PDB file of C-alpha atoms in Angstrom:
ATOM      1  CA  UNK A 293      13.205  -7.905 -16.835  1.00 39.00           C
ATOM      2  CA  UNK A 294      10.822  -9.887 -14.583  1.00 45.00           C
ATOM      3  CA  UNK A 295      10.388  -8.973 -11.019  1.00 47.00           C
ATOM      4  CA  UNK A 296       9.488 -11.719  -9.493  1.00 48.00           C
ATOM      5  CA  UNK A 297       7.315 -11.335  -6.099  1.00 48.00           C
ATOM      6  CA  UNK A 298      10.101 -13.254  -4.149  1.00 54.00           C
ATOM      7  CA  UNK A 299      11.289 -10.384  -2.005  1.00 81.00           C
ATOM      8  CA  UNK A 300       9.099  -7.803  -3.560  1.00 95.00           C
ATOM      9  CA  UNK A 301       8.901  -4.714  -0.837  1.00 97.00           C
ATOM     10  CA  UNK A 302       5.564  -4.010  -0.171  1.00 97.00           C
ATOM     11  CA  UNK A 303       4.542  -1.546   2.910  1.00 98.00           C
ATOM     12  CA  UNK A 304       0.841  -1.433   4.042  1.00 98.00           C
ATOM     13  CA  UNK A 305       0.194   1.262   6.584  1.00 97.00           C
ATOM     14  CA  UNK A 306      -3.068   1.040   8.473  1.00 96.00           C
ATOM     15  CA  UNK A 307      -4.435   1.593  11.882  1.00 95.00           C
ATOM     16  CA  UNK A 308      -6.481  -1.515  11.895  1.00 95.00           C
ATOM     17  CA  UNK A 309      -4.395  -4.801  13.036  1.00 96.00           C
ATOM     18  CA  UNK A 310      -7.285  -6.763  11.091  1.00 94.00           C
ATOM     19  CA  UNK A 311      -6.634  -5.186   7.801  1.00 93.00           C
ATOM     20  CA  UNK A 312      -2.488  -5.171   8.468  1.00 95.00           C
ATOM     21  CA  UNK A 313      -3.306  -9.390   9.295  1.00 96.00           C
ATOM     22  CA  UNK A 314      -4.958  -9.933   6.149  1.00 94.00           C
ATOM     23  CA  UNK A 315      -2.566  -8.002   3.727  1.00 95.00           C
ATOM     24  CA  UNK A 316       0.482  -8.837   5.003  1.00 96.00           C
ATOM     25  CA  UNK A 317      -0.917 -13.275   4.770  1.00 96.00           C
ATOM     26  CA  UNK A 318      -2.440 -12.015   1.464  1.00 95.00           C
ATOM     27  CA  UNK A 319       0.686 -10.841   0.036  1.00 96.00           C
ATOM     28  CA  UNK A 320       3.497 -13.179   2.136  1.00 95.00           C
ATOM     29  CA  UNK A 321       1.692 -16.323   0.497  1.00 94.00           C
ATOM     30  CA  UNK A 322       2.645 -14.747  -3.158  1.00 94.00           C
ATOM     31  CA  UNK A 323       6.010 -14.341  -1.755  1.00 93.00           C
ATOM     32  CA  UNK A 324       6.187 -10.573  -0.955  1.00 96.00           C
ATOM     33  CA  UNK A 325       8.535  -9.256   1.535  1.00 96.00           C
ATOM     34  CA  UNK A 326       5.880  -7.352   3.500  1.00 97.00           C
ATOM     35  CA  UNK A 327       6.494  -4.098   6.035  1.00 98.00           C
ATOM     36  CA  UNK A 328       3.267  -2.910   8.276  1.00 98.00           C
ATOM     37  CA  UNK A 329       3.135   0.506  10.334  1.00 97.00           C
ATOM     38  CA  UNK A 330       0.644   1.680  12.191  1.00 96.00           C
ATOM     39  CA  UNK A 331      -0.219   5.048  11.273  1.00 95.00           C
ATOM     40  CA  UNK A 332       2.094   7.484   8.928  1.00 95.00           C
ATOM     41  CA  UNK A 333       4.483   8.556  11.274  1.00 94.00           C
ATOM     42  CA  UNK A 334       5.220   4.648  11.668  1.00 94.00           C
ATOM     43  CA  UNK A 335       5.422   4.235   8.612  1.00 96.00           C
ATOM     44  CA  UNK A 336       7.722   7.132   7.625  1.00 95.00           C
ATOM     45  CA  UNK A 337      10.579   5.882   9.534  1.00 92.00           C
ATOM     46  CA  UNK A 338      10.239   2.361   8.155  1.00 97.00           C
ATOM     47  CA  UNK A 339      10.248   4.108   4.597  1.00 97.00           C
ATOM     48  CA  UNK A 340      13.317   5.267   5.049  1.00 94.00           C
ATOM     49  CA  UNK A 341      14.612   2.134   5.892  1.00 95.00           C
ATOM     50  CA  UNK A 342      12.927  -0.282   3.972  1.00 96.00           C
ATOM     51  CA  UNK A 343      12.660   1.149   0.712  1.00 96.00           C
ATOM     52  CA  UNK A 344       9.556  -0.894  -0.115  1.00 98.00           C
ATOM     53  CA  UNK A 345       8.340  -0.846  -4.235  1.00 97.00           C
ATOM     54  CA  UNK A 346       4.609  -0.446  -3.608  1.00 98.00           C
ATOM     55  CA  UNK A 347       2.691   1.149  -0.219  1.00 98.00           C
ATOM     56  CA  UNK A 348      -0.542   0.899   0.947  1.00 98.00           C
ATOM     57  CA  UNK A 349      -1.802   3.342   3.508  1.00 97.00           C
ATOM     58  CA  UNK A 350      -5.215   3.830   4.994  1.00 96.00           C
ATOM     59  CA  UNK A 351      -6.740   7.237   5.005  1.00 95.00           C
ATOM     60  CA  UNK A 352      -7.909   7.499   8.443  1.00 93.00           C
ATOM     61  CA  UNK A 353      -5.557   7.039  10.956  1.00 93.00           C
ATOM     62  CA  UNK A 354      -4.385   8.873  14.111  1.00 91.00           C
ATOM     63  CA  UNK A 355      -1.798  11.517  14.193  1.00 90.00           C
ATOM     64  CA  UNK A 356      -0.726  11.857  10.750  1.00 94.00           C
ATOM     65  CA  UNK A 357      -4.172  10.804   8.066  1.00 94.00           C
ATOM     66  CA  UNK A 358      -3.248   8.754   4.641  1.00 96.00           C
ATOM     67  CA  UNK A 359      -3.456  11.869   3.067  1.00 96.00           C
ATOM     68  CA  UNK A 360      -1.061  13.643   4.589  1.00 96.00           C
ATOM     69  CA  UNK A 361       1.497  10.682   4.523  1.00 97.00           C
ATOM     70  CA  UNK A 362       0.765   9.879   1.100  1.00 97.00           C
ATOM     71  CA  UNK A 363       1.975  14.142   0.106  1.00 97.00           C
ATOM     72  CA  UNK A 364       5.207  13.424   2.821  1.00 97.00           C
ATOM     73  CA  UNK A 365       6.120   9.855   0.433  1.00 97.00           C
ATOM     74  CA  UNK A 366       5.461  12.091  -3.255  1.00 97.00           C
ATOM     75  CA  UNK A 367       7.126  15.255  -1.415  1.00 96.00           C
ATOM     76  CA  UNK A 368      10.459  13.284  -1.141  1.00 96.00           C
ATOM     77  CA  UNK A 369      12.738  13.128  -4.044  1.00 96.00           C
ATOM     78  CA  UNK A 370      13.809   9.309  -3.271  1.00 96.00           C
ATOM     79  CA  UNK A 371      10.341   7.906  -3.305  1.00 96.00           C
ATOM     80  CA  UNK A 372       8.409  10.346  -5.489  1.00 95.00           C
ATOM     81  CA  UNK A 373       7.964   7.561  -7.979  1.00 96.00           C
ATOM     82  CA  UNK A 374       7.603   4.992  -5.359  1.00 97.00           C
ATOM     83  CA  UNK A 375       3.284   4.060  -6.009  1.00 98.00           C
ATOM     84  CA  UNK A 376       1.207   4.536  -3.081  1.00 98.00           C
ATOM     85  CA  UNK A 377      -1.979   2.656  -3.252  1.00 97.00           C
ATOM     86  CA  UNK A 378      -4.947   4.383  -0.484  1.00 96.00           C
ATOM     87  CA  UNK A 379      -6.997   2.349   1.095  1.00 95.00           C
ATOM     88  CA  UNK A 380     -10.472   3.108   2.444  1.00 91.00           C
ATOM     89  CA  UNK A 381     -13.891   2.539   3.709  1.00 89.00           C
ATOM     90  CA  UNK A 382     -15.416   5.245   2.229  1.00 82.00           C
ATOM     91  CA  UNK A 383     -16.024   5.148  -1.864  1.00 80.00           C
ATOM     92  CA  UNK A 384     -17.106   8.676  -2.409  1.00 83.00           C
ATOM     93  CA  UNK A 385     -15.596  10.767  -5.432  1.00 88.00           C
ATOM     94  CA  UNK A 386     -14.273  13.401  -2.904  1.00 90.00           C
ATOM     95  CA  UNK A 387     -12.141  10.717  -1.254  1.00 88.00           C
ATOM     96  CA  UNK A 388     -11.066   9.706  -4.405  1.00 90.00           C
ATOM     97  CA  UNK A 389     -10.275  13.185  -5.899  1.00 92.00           C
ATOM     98  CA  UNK A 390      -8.278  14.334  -2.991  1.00 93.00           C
ATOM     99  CA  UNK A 391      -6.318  10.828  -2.855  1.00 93.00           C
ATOM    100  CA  UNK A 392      -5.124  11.982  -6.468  1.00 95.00           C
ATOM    101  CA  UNK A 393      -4.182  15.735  -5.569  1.00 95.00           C
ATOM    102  CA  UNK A 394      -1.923  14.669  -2.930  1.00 96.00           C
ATOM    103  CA  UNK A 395      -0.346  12.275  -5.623  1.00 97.00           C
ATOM    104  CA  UNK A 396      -1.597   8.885  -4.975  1.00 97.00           C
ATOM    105  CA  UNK A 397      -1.652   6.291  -7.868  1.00 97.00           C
ATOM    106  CA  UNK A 398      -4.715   4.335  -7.083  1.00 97.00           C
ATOM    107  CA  UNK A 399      -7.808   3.750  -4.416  1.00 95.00           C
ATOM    108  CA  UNK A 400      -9.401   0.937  -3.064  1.00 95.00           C
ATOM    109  CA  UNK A 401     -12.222   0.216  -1.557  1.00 92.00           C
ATOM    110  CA  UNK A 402     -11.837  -1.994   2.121  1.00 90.00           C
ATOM    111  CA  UNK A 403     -12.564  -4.638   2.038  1.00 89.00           C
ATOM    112  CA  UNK A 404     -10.142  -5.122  -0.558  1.00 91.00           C
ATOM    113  CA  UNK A 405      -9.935  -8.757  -2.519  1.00 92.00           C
ATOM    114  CA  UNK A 406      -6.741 -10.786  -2.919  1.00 93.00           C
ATOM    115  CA  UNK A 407      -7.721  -9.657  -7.006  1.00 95.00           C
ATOM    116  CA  UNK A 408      -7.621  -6.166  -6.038  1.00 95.00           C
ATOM    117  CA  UNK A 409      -4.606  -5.817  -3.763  1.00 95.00           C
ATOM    118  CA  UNK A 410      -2.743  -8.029  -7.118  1.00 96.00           C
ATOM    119  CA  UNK A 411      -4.301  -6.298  -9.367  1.00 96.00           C
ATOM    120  CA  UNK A 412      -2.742  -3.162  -8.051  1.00 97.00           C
ATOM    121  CA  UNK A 413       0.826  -4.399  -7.969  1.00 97.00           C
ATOM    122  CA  UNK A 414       0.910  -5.737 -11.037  1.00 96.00           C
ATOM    123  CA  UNK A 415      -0.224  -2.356 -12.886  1.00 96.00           C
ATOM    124  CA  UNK A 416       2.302  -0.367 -10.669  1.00 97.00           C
ATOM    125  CA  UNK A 417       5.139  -2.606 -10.355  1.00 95.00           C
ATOM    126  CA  UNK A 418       6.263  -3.669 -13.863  1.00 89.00           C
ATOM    127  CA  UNK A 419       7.265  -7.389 -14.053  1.00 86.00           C
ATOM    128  CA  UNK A 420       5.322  -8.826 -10.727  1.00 91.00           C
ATOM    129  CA  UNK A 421       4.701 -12.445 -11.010  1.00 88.00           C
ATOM    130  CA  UNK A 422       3.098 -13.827  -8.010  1.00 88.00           C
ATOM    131  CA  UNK A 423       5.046 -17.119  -6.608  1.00 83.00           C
ATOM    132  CA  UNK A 424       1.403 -19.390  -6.525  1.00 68.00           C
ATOM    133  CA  UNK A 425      -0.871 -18.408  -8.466  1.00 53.00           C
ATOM    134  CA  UNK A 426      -2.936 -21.453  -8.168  1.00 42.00           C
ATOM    135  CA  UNK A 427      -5.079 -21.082  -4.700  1.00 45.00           C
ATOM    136  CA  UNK A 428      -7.477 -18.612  -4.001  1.00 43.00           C
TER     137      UNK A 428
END
């Protein structure tokens, strides 16, 4: 069964309102229904609520770090399978290795690409077709 992007829950959590601005227009204009937080505590709330199919979270924010909200999202049975994509500045192996320990399904690099942030869906959310594909 195709899922297309119309309505498509997608959460990105991140302390920068740049990097919020730029995901959320990235992923609207494929016709994703997008929720932002601030930092994990935000975003925990809005979880709960939303139900989104696919987060992205920063690793360094205030109060409560991408890692630790990314173990809190695995740590719950209702959104243990739900993938959470971290985002960060930093490319180093470390980052990377203790992304996957606390359970996350993927890491990439800011700045991210339209490709990337895509490309990441589609390999975690079975089904996504993007509305417009056309425009880059």
């Amino acid at each position: 069964m195709e899922q297309h992007s119309d309505g498509l829950k997608v959460m990105v959590i991140d302390d920068s309102k740049t990097i919020r601005r730029t995901a959320e227009t990235l992923l609207k204009k494929v016709g994703c229904d997008v929720i932002t937080a601030v930092d994990g505590f935000d975003a925990l709330a809005k979880i709960a609520d939303s139900h989104p199919s696919i987060i992205f979270v920063d690793i360094m924010m205030p109060r409560l770090d991408g890692y630790q909200t990314c173990a809190l999202i695995k740590n719950n049975s209702a959104f243990k399978s739900t993938p959470v994509i971290m985002l960060s500045s930093k490319d180093g192996l470390f980052d990377k290795a203790k992304g996957r320990i606390v359970g996350s399904d993927q890491y990439l690099t800011k700045p991210f690409s339209k490709e990337e942030l895509l490309g990441a869906i589609k390999t975690h959310v079975p089904g996504f077709v993007p509305v417009e594909q056309a425009t880059t």
